[in-house]
XYZ file of C-alpha atoms in Angstrom:
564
model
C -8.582 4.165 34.931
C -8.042 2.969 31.185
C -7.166 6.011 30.007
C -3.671 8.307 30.682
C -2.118 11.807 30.175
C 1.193 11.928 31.197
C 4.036 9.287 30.130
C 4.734 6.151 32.787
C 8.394 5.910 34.117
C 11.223 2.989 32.735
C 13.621 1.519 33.653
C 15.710 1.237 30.851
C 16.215 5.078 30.657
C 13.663 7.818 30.916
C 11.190 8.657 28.643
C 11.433 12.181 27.147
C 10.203 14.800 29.121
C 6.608 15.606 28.960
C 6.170 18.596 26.565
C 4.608 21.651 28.328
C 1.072 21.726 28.354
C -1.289 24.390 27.873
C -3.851 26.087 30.277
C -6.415 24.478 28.278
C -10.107 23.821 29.511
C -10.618 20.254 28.092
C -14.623 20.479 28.192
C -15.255 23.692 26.666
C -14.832 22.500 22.819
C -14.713 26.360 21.336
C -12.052 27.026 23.894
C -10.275 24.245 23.193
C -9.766 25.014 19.244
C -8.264 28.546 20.410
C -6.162 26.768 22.294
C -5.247 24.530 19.270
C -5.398 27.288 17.057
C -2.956 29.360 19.500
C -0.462 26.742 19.918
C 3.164 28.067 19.277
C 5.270 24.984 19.136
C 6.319 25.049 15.690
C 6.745 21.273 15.117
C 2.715 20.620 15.509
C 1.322 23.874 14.869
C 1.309 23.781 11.093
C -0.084 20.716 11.044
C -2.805 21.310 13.740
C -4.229 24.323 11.817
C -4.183 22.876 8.433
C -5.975 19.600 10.170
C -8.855 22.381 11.939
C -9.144 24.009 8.245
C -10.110 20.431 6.639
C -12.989 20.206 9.219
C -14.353 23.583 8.994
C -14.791 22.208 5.257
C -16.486 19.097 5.928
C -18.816 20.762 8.109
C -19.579 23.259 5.389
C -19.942 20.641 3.065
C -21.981 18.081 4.612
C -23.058 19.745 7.755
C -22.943 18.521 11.644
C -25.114 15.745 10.597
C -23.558 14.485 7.805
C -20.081 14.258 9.325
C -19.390 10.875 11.103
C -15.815 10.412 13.562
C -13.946 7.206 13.154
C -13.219 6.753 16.874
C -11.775 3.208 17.337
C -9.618 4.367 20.837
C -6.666 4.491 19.235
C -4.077 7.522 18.945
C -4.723 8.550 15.842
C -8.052 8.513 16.647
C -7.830 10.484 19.712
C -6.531 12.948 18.215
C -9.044 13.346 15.194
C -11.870 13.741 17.480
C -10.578 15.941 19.337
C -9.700 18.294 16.363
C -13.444 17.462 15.503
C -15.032 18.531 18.390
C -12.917 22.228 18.030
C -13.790 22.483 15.213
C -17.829 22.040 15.257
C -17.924 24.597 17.890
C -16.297 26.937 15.289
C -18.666 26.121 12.987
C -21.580 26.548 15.350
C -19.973 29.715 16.091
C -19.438 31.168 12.720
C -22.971 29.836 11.637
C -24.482 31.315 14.360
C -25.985 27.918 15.470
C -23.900 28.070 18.989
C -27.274 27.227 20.760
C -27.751 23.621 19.054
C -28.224 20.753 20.565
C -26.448 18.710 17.221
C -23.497 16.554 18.743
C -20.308 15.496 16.964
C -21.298 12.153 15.698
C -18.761 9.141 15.955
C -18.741 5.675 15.054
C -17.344 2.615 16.321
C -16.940 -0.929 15.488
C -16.924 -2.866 18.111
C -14.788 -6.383 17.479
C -14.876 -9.231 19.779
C -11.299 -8.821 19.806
C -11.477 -5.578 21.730
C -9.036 -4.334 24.171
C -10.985 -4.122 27.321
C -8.725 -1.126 28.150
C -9.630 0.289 24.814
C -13.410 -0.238 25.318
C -13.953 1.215 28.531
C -11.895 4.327 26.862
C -14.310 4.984 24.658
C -17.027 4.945 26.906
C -15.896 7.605 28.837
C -14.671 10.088 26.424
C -18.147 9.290 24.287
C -19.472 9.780 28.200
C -17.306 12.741 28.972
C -17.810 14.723 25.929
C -21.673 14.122 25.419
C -20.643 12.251 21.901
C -23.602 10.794 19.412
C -22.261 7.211 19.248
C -22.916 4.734 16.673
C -21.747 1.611 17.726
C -21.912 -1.864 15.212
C -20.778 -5.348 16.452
C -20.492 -6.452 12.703
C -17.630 -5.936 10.249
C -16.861 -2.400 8.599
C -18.001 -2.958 4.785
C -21.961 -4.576 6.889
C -21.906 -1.417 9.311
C -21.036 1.180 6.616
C -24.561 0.132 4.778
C -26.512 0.412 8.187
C -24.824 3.256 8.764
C -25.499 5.245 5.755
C -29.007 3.188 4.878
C -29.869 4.611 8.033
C -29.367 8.178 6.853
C -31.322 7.689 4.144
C -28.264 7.126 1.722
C -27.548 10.979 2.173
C -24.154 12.028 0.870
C -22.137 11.422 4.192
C -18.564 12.267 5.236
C -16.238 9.502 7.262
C -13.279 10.918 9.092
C -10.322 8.741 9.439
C -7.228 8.847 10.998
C -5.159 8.024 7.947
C -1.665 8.748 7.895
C 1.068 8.565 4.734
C 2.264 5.231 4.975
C -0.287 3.702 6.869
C -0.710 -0.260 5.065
C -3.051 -0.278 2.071
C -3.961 3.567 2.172
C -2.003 4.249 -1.096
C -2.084 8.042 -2.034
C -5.164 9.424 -0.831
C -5.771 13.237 -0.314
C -7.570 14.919 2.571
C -11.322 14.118 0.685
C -10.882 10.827 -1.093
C -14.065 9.264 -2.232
C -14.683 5.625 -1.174
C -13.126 3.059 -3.484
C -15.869 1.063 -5.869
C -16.109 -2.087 -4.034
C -17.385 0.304 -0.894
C -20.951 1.977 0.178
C -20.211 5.082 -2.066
C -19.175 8.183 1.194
C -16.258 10.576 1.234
C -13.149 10.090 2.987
C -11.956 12.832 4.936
C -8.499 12.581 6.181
C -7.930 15.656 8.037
C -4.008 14.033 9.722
C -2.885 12.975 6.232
C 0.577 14.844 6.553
C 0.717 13.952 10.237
C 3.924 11.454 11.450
C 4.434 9.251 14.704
C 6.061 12.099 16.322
C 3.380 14.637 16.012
C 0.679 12.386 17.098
C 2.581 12.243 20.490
C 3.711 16.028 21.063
C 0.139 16.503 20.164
C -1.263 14.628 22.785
C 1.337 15.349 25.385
C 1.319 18.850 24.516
C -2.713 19.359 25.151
C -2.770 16.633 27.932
C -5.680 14.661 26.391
C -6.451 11.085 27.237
C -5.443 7.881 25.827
C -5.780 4.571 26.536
C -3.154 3.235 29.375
C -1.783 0.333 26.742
C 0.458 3.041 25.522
C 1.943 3.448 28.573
C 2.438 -0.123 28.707
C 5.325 -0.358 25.275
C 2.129 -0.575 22.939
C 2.758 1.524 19.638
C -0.306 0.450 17.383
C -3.494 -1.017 18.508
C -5.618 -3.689 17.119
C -7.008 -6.328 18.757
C -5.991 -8.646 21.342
C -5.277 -11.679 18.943
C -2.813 -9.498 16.877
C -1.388 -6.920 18.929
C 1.178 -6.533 21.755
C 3.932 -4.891 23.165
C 6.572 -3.361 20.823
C 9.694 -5.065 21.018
C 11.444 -2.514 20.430
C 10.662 -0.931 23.552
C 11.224 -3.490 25.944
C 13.594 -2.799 28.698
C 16.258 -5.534 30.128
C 13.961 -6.309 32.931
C 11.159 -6.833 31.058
C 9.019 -4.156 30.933
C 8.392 -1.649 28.357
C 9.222 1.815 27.810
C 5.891 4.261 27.031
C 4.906 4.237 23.216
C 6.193 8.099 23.156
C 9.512 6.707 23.404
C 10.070 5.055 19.971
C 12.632 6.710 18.476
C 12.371 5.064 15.428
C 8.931 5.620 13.888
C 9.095 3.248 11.332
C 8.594 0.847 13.709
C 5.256 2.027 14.891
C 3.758 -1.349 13.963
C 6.364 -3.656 15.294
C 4.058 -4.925 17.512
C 1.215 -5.716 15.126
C 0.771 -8.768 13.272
C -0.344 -9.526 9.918
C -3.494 -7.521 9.287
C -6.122 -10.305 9.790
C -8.765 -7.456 8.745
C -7.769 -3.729 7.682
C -7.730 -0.761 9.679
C -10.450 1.273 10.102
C -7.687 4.088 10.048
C -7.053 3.333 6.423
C -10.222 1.947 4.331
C -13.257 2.382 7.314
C -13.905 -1.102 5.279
C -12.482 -4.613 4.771
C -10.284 -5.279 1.974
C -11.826 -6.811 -1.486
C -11.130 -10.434 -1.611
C -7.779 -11.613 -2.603
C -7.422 -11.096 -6.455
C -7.489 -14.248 -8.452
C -4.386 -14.097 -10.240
C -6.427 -15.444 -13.530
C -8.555 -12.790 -13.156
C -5.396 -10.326 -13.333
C -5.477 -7.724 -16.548
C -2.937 -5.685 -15.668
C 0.608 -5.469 -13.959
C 3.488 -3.368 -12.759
C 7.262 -4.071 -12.571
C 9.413 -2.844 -10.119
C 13.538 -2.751 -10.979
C 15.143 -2.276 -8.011
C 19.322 -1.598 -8.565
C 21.249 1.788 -7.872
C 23.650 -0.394 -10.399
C 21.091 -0.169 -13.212
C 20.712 3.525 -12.251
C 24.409 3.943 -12.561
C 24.260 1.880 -15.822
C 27.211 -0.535 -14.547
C 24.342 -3.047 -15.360
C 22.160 -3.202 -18.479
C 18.177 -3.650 -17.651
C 17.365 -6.817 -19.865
C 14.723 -7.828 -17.812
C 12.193 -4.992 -18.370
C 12.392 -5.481 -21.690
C 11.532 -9.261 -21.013
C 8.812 -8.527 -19.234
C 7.515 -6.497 -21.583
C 7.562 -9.282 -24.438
C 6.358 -11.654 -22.055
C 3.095 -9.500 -20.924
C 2.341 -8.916 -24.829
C 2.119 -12.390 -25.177
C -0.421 -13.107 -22.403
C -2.211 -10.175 -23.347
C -1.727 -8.294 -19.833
C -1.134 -4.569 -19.934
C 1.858 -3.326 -18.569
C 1.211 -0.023 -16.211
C 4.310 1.460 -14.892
C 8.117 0.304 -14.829
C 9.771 1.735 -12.465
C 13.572 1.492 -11.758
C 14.035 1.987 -8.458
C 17.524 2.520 -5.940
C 18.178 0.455 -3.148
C 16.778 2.492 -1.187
C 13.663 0.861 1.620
C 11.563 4.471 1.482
C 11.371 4.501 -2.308
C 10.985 1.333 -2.745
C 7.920 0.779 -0.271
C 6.351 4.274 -1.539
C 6.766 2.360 -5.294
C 5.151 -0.642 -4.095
C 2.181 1.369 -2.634
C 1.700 3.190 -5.669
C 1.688 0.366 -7.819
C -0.271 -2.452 -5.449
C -3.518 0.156 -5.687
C -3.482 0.928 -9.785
C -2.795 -2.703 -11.240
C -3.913 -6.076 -10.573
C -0.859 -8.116 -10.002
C 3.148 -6.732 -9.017
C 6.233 -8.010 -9.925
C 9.276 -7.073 -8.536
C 13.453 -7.423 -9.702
C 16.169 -7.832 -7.515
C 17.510 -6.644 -4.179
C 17.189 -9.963 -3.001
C 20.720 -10.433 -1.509
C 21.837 -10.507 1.868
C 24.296 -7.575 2.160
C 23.210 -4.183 3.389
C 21.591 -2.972 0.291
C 19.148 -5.686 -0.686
C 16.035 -4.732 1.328
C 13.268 -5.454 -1.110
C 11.673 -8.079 1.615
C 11.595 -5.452 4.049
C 9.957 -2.673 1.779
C 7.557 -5.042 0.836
C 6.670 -6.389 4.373
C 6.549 -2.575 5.396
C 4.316 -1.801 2.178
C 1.649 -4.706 2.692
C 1.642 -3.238 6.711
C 3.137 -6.965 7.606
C 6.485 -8.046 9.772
C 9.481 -9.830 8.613
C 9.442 -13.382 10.371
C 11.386 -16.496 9.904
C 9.124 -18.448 7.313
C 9.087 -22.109 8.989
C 8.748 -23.550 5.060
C 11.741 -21.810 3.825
C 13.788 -23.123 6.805
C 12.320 -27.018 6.187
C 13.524 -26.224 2.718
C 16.798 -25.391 2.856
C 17.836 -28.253 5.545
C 16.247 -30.769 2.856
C 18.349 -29.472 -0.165
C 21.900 -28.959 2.289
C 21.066 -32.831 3.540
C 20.405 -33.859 0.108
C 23.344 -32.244 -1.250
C 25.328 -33.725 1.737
C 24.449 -37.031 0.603
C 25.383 -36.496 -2.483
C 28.467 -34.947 -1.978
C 29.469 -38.198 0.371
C 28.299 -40.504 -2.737
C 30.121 -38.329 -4.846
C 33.056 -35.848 -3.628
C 33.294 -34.225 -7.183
C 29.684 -33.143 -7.607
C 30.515 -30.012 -4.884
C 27.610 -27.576 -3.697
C 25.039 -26.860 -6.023
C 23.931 -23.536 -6.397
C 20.285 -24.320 -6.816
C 20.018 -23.390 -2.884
C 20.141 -19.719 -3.069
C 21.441 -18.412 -6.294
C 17.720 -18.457 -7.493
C 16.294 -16.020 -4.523
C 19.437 -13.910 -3.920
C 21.306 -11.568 -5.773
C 24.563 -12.763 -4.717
C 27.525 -15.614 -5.027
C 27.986 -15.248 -1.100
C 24.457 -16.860 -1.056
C 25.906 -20.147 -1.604
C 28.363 -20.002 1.008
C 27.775 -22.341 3.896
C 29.422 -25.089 5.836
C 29.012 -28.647 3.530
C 29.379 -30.495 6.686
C 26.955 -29.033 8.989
C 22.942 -29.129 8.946
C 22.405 -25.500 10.736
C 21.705 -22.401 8.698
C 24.450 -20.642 7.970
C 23.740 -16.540 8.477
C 23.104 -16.244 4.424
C 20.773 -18.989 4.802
C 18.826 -17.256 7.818
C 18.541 -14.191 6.045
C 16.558 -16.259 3.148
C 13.999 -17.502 5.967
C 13.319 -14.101 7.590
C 10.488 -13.259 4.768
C 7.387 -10.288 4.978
C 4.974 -13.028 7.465
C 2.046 -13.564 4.782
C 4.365 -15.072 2.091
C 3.549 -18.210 -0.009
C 6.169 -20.770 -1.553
C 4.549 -21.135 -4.347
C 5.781 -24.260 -6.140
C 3.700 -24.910 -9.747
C 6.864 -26.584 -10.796
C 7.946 -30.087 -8.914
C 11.876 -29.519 -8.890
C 12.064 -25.975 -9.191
C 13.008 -23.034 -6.593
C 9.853 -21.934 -4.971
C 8.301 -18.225 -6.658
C 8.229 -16.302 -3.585
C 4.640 -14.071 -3.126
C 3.439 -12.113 -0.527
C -0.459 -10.721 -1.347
C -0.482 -9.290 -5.405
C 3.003 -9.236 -5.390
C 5.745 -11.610 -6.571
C 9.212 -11.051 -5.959
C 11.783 -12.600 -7.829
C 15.773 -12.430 -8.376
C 17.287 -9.874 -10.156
C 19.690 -12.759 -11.945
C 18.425 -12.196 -15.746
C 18.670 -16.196 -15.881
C 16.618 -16.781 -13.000
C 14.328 -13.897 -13.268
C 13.098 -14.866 -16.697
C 12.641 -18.699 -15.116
C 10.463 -17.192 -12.464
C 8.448 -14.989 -14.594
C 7.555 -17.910 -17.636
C 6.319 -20.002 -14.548
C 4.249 -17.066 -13.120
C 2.401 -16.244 -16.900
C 1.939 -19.957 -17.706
C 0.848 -20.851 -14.243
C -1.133 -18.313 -12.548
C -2.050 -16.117 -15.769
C -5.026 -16.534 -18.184
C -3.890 -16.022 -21.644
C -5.815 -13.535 -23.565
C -5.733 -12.847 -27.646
C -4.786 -9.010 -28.097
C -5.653 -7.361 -31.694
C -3.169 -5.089 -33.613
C -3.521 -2.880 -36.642
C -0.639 -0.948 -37.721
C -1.651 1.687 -40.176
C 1.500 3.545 -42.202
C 0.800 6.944 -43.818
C 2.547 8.317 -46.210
C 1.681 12.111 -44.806
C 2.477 13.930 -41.715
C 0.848 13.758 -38.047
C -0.432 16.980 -38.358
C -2.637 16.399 -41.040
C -4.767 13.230 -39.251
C -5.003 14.773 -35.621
C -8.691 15.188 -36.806
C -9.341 11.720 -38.011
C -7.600 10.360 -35.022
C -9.547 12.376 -32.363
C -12.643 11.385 -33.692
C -11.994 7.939 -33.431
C -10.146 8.029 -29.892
C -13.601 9.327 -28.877
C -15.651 6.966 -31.152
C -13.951 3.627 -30.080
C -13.306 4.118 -26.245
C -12.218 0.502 -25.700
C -9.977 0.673 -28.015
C -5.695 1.488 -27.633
C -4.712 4.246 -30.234
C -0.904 4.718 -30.916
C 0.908 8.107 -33.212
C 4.164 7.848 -34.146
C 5.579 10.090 -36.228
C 8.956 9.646 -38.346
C 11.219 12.786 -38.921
C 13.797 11.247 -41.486
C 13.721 13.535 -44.678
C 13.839 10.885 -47.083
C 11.212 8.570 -45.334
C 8.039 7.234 -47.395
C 6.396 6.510 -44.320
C 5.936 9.634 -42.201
C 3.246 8.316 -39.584
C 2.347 4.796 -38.139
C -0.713 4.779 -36.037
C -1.091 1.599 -33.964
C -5.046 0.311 -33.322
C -5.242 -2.425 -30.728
C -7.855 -4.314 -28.711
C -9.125 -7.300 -26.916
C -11.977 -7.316 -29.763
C -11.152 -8.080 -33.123
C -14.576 -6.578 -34.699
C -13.786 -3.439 -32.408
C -10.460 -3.164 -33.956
C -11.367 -3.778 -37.092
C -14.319 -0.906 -36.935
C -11.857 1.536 -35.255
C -9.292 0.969 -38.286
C -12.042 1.152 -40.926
C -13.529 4.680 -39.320
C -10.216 6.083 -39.202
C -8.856 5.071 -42.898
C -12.330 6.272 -44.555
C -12.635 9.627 -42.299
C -12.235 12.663 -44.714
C -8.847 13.842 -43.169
C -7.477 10.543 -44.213
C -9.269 9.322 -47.249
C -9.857 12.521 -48.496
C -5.940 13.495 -48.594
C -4.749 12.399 -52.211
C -1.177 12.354 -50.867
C -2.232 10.076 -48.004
C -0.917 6.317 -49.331
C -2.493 3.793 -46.500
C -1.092 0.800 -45.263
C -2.646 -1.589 -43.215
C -0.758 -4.209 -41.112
C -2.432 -6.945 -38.966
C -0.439 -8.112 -35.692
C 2.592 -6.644 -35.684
């Protein structure tokens, strides 16, 4: 069979007991959600409840028919159907349509990549269960529009089996309405708050089926041309403990490489294409350093950034100073990656125990951390270079040039002058999130390191502000910004009128208040107007001057000021 409820035995120790199951009748859906609903074991039941409560909604909402399962054979699948089909027979029951013949409708995209394993899954339970299935050999973003173009474009409801820190699922709530580039549906994420762990007690717990690959040391399933056994489970002899066994959960996708198409999990749809960094408007910075936190070091290159973005006319969305800390920084990286067009990261580069900005952003683009083939050709070419050189020369020594531009760190640069092999420093520099570029706009000059929207450079001020002129005058379209400064000579107070009315006239337009509290001061308020249009700015400046709370105040002396 391809499918398994109990946990296979290992050699290498084994696996955690099976959790007690229920007495549950698998095939009667009502009496399985008072099973569900029953369940006493106080690390799932919580979250099992809350999960039933956001179905009962959807089916309220949208109805039986407008309610469509994700069911790709995967775990977190599994387990969202099942909570499904509990919690239509509570609806039927409550509604007092028991007696219907309406099914719980699922959908499935089939890839030529399949599992067979995983296929033949699915066609039981779908079998098993008496499930509507919608099946599409075509990719997610194509079958969504035959999909709900069959329906007659009714309002329809996807469930996923999204989790928190799934790759590219950003912060979205249990209903999250489909991003802009997508057939227009709603999102319903009914595990949101679920982890690894409770996936597993889950299904152990209630003895429902999975497919058998998870008995075999897989963790995360996607096709057969990216997926296969976790590491991280493998035994000395070879084989592989069950996927119940990782202890670490953070390594749930260890065995997954990079994401040649999203998940249905996370977006039911494929990704937009790549940004065009020219294209890019607007861009975050993340500072990582608990020493800039501590204020042992002084933050100069936020406010570099800053100046720089001004000039190129890119809008700066969030800084964030961040600790050295993996979590925060790969929950900051999420946040950011799904609100502005391009990323740019600071430090945590090094190779001591503290400088894990690679791996947050390899965990935060859903990727691995592998040794980067170009990085390692690099480094041999500047160590035999600088080997020559040395032999030419004795007195010229070891440039820096090798590392000190991509770490954080003086112990960077030390490696054996004599010998050809990577040093353990110099490893550490090739072990980079898998999807990285080299990108090299500059003959001469240390590669820019980028891995999707995201570039990551040194925290080194010196280096740092290298990196990020090359980035603006290389990958970034220069756009003219417009700025009108207007000085008053009266309170804020007395212009909140003019300047509401023309933060609601002029919507494309940046309005600034800033007041100034020193008792002798002339100038009392400067409000800032600023735009990509110069007529625009111009209009919004001459609406707000000659609006009766301003011109009409005989004490109001006006200033204007153009670009500063």
């Amino acid at each position: 069979s391809s499918s398994s409820s109990s946990s296979s035995s290992s050699s290498c120790g084994a696996a955690a007991a099976a959790a007690a199951k229920p007495a549950i009748d698998l095939d009667d859906d009502l009496a399985l959600y008072e099973a569900l609903v029953a369940c006493d074991d106080r690390t799932i039941s919580g979250t099992i409840r809350r999960s039933l409560d956001i179905f009962l909604q959807a089916f309220r909402l949208y109805g039986p028919r407008g309610v469509f399962v994700s069911f790709n054979g995967g775990k977190d699948a599994v387990v969202i159907m099942h909570l499904a089909r509990a919690a239509l027979a509570k609806h039927k029951a409550e509604s007092g349509t028991t007696g219907s013949s309406e099914r719980l409708r699922v959908i499935y995209f089939l890839s030529k990549n399949e599992f067979p394993e995983v296929h033949k899954f699915v066609t039981e339970e779908v079998d098993r269960y008496s499930l509507e299935l919608h099946t599409y050999e075509t990719n997610f973003v194509a079958g969504l529009k035959e999909c709900i173009g069959g329906e007659g474009h009714a309002h329809l409801g996807f469930v996923l089996g999204t989790r928190k820190g799934d790759p590219n699922c950003g912060e979205q709530r249990y209903f999250e309405p489909s991003s802009e580039w997508m057939p227009p549906f709603m999102r319903i994420n009914p595990i949101l708050d679920w982890d690894y762990g409770q996936i597993w007690k889950f299904l152990r717990w209630s003895g429902l089926g999975y497919p058998s690959l998870y008995d075999r040391g897989y963790t995360s399933l996607g096709g057969t041309h990216d997926t296969w056994e976790n590491p991280h489970l493998r035994c000395p002899d070879g084989t592989y403990m069950p996927a119940h066994a990782l202890s670490d959960w953070s390594l749930e996708r260890a065995g997954r490489s990079a994401r040649q198409s999203s998940s249905v999990d996370c977006e039911l749809a494929e990704q937009p294409p790549a940004l065009n960094e020219k294209e890019a408007r607007t861009v975050g910075l993340v500072v990582v350093g608990d020493e800039i936190l501590k204020g042992r070091t002084e933050d100069t290159n936020t406010r570099y950034a800053l100046k720089k973005f001004q000039e190129y006319g890119m809008k700066l969305k969030r800084v964030s100073v961040i600790p050295d800390s993996e979590d925060d920084i790969v929950e900051e990286l999420r946040r950011q990656i799904t609100s502005c067009d391009v990323v740019v990261t600071s430090g945590g580069l090094g190779p001591t125990h503290d400088d894990v900005t690679l791996y947050a952003v390899a965990r935060a683009l859903g990727q691995r951390m592998t040794q980067n083939q170009e990085m390692v050709n690099l480094i041999r070419r500047k160590k035999e270079m600088q080997k020559q050189q040395e032999k030419d020369d004795p007195s010229v020594g070891v440039s820096p040039s090798i590392s000190a531009e991509i770490m954080d760190t003086e112990s960077a640069r030390d490696y054996e002058r004599v010998d050809s092999a990577l040093t353990t420093a110099e490893r550490r520099m090739c072990n980079l999130p898998e999807n990285s570029k080299l990108r090299t706009p500059k003959p001469g000059k240390w590669p820019i390191l980028q891995c999707g929207r995201i570039f990551i450079l040194p925290g080194v001020p010196q280096f740092f502000e290298e990196k990020l002129d090359i980035i603006c005058e290389t990958y970034f379209t220069k756009r003219q910004s417009f700025l009108n400064t207007v000085h008053l000579s009266v309170d804020e107070l007395k212009i909140v009128e003019a300047l509401d009315s023309v933060v609601e006239a002029f919507p494309t337009v940046v309005f600034g208040c800033y007041p100034n509290f020193a008792p002798d001061a002339v100038i009392r308020t400067k409000v800032t107007v600023e735009g990509d249009n110069q007529d625009e700015v111009t209009k919004a400046v001459d609406s707000f001057v000659s609006h009766p709370a301003v011109a009409g105040n005989p004490k109001a002396a006006i200033e204007i000021e153009s670009g500063k």
